[in-house]
Tab-separated table of C-alpha atoms and ligand atoms in Angstrom:
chain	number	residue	atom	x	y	z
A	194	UNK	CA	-174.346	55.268	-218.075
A	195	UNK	CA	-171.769	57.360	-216.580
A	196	UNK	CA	-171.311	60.895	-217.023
A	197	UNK	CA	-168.710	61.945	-218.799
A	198	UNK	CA	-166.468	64.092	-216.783
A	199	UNK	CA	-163.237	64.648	-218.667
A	200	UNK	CA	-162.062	65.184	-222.306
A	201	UNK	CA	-161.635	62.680	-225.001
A	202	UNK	CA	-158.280	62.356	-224.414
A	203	UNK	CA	-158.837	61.464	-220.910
A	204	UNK	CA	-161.464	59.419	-220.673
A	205	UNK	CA	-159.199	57.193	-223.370
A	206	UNK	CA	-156.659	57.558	-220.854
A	207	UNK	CA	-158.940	55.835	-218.483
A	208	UNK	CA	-160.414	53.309	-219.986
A	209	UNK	CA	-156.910	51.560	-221.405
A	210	UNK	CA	-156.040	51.473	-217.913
A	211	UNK	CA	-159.320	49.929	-217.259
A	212	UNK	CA	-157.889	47.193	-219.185
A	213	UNK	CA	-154.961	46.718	-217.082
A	214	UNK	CA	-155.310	43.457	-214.685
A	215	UNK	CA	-156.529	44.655	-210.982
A	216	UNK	CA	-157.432	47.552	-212.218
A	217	UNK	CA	-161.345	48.153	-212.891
A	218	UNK	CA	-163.204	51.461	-214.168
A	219	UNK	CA	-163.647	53.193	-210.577
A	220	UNK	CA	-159.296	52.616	-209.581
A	221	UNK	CA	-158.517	53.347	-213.387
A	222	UNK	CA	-159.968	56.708	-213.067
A	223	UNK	CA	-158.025	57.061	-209.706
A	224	UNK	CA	-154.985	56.422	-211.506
A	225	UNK	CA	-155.572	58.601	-214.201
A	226	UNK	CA	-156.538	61.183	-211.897
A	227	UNK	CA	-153.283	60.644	-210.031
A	228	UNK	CA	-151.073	60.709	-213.234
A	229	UNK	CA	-152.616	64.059	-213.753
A	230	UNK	CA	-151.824	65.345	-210.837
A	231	UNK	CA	-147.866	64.082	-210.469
A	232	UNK	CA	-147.616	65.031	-214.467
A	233	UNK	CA	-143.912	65.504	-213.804
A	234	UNK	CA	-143.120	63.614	-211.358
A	235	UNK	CA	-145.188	60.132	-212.847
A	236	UNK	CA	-146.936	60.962	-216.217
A	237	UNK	CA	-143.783	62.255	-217.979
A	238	UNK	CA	-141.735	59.448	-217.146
A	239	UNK	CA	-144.279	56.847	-217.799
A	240	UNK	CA	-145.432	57.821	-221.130
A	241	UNK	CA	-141.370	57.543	-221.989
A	242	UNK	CA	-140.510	54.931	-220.268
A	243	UNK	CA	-143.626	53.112	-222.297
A	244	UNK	CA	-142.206	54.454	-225.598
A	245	UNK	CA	-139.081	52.999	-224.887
A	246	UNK	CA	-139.900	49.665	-223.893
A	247	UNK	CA	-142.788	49.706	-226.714
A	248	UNK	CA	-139.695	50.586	-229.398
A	249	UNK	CA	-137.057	47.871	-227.406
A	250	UNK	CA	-139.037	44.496	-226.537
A	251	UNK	CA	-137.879	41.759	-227.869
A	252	UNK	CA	-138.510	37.804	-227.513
A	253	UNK	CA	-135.455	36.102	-226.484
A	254	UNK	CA	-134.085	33.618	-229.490
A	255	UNK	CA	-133.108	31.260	-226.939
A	256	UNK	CA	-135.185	30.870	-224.293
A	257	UNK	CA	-138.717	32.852	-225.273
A	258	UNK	CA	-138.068	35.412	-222.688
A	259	UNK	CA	-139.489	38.766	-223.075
A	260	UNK	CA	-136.524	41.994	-222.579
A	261	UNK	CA	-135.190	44.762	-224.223
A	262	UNK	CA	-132.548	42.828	-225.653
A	263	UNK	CA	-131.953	39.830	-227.281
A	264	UNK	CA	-130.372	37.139	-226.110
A	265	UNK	CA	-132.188	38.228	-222.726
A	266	UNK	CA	-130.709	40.012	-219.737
A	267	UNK	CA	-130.854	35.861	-218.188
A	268	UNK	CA	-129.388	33.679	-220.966
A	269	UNK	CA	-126.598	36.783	-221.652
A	270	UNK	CA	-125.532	36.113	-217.349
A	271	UNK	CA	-122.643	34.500	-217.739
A	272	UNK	CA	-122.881	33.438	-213.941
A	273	UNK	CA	-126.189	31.652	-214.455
A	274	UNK	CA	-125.811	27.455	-214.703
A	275	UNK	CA	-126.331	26.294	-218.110
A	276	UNK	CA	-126.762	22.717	-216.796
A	277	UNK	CA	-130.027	23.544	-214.734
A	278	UNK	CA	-132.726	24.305	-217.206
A	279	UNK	CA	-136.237	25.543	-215.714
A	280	UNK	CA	-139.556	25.280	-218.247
A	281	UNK	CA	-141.812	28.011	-217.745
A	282	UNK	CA	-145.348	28.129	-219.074
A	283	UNK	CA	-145.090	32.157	-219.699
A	284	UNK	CA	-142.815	34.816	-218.632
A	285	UNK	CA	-145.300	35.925	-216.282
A	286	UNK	CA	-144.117	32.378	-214.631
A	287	UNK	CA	-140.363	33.211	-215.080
A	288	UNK	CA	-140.501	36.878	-213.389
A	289	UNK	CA	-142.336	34.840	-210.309
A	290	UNK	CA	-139.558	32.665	-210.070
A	291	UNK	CA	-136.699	35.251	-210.627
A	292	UNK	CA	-138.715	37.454	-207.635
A	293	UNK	CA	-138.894	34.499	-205.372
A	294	UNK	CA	-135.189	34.064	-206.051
A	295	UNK	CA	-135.896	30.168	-206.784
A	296	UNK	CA	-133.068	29.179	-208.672
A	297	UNK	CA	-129.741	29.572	-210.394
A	298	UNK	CA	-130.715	27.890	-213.560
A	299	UNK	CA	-131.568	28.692	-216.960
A	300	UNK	CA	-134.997	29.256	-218.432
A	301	UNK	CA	-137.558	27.615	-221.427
A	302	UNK	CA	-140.318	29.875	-221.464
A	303	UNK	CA	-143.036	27.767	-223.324
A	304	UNK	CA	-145.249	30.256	-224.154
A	305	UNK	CA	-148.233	27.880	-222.829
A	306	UNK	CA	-149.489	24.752	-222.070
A	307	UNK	CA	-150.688	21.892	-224.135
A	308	UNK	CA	-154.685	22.221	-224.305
A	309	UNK	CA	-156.608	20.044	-226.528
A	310	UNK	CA	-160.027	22.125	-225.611
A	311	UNK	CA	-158.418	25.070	-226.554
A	312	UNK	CA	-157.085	23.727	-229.365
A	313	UNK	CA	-153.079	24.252	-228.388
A	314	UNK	CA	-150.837	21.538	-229.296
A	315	UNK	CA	-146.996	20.784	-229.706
A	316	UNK	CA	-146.947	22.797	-232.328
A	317	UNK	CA	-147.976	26.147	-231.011
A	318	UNK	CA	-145.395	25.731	-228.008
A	319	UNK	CA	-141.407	26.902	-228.020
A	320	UNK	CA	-140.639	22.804	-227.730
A	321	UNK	CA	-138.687	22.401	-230.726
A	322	UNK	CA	-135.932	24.836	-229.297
A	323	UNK	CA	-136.031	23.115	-226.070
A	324	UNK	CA	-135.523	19.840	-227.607
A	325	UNK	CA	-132.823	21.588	-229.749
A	326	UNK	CA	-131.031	22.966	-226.207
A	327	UNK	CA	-131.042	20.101	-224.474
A	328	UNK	CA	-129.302	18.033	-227.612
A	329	UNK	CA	-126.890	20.849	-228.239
A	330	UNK	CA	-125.463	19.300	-224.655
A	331	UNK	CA	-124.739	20.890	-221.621
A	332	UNK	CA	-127.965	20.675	-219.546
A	333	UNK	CA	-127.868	18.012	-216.822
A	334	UNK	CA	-131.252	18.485	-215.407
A	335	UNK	CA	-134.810	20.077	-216.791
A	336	UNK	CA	-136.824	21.162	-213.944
A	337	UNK	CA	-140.810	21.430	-215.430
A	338	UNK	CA	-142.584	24.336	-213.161
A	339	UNK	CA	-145.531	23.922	-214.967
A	340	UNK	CA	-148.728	25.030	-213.294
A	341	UNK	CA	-150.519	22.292	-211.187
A	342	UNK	CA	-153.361	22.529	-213.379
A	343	UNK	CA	-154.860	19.623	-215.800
A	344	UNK	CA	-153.136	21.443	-219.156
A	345	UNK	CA	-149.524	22.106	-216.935
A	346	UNK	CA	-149.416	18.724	-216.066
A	347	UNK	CA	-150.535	17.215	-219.411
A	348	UNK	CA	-147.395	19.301	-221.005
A	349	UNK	CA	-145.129	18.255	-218.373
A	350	UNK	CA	-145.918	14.404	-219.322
A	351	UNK	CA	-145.485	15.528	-223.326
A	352	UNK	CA	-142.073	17.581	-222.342
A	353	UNK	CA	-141.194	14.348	-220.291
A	354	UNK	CA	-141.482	11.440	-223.471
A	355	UNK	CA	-140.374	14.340	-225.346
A	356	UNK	CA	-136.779	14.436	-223.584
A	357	UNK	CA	-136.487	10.631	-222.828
A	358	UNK	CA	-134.128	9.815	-225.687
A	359	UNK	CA	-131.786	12.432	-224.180
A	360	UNK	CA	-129.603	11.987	-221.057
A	361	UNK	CA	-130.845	14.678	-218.723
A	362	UNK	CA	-132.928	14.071	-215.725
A	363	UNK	CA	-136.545	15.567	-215.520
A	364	UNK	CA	-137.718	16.866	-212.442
A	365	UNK	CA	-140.706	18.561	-211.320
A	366	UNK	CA	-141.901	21.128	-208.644
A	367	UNK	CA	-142.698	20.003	-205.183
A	368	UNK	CA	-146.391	19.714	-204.187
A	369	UNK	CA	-146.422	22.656	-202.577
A	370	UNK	CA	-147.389	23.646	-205.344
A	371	UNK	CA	-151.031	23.448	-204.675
A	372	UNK	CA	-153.384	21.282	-207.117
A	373	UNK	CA	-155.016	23.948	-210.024
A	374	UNK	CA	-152.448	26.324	-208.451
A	375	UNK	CA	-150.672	28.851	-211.062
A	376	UNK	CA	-147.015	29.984	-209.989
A	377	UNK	CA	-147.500	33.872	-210.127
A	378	UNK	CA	-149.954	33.914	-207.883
A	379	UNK	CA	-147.857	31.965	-205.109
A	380	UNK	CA	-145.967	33.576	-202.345
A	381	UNK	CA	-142.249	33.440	-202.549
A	382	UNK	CA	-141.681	31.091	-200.253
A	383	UNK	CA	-143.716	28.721	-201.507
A	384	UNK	CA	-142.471	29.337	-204.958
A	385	UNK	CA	-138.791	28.958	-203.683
A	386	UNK	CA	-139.707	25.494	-201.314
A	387	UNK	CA	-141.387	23.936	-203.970
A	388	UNK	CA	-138.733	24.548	-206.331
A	389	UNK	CA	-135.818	23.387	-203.750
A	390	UNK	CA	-137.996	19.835	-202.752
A	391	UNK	CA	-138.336	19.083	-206.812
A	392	UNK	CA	-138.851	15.763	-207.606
A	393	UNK	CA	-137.671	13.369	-209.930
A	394	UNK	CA	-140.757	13.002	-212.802
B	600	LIG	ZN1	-133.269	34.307	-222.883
């Protein structure tokens, strides 16, 4: 048992950001401790910024992307190639990408991977609407950076029969990718290698 040091209000405080991944109960009370401290500087600004982006998030209707507006700050980037399209398991996957500066392309964020212990299939995955973009035409290649794990690979073989009555070409990360490996937690440069030495699938 710990001993209560603070208020209701702040011991809430610090246990949400408990919750917060990296962040366990002794750095969460740092934090909260710090917010205090720079209330005007930090705490202000958070807490709004927060409301805002609580009151404006929005799933893209095109690609699954998460922003404040709709179709997403990506899809709506005119400069962006519409023929490259890059499947994402999660967005968390897509914002790795975007910061490694890995490609050019478009996205499909999944929102998963196929997982028959977990009990995810086809149908709990964005695939109809990726089927649906690649027949609308347009997309010459579908780059799958999928994680390197068992259920990334078992969706990229699914995505793969899924798209072979189209005429795109399906490609895949490089193995530098390493096996069980998930994409956010790579360094750029791996992230960015692996996606320029794709492969054909
Ligand atoms: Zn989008």
């Amino acid at each position: 048992m710990s001993t209560q040091v603070a208020g209701p209000e702040i011991e809430r405080l610090i246990q949400l950001l408990a919750r917060l991944p990296g962040l366990g109960p002794r750095s969460a009370r740092r934090a909260a401790l710090h917010l205090i401290r720079k209330r005007a500087q930090l705490l202000d600004p958070l807490a709004e910024a927060m409301r805002i982006a609580h009151d404006r998030i929005a799933t893209c209707s095109v690609c699954g992307n998460v922003d404040t507006r709709d179709p997403c700050t990506i899809c709506a980037d005119e400069r962006r190639d519409p023929s490259m399209l890059v499947v994402v398991e999660s967005v968390g996957d897509l914002w790795a990408l975007e910061r490694a500066d890995a490609t050019r392309g478009r996205y499909h964020v999944l929102g998963g991977a196929l997982s028959p212990l977990d009990g995810v299939g086809p149908d709990d995955l964005n695939l109809a609407s990726l089927v649906a973009r690649v027949a609308s035409g347009g997309v010459k290649e579908v780059i799958l950076a999928v994680n390197a794990t068992v259920d990334g690979q078992t969706t990229a073989h699914y995505v793969t029969d899924l798209l072979g009555p189209y005429a795109v070409e399906v490609t895949r990360l490089a193995h530098g990718v390493p096996v069980g490996g998930e994409l956010d937690y790579l360094d750029d440069g791996t992230l960015a290698a692996a996606m320029r030495q794709r492969t054909a699938f």
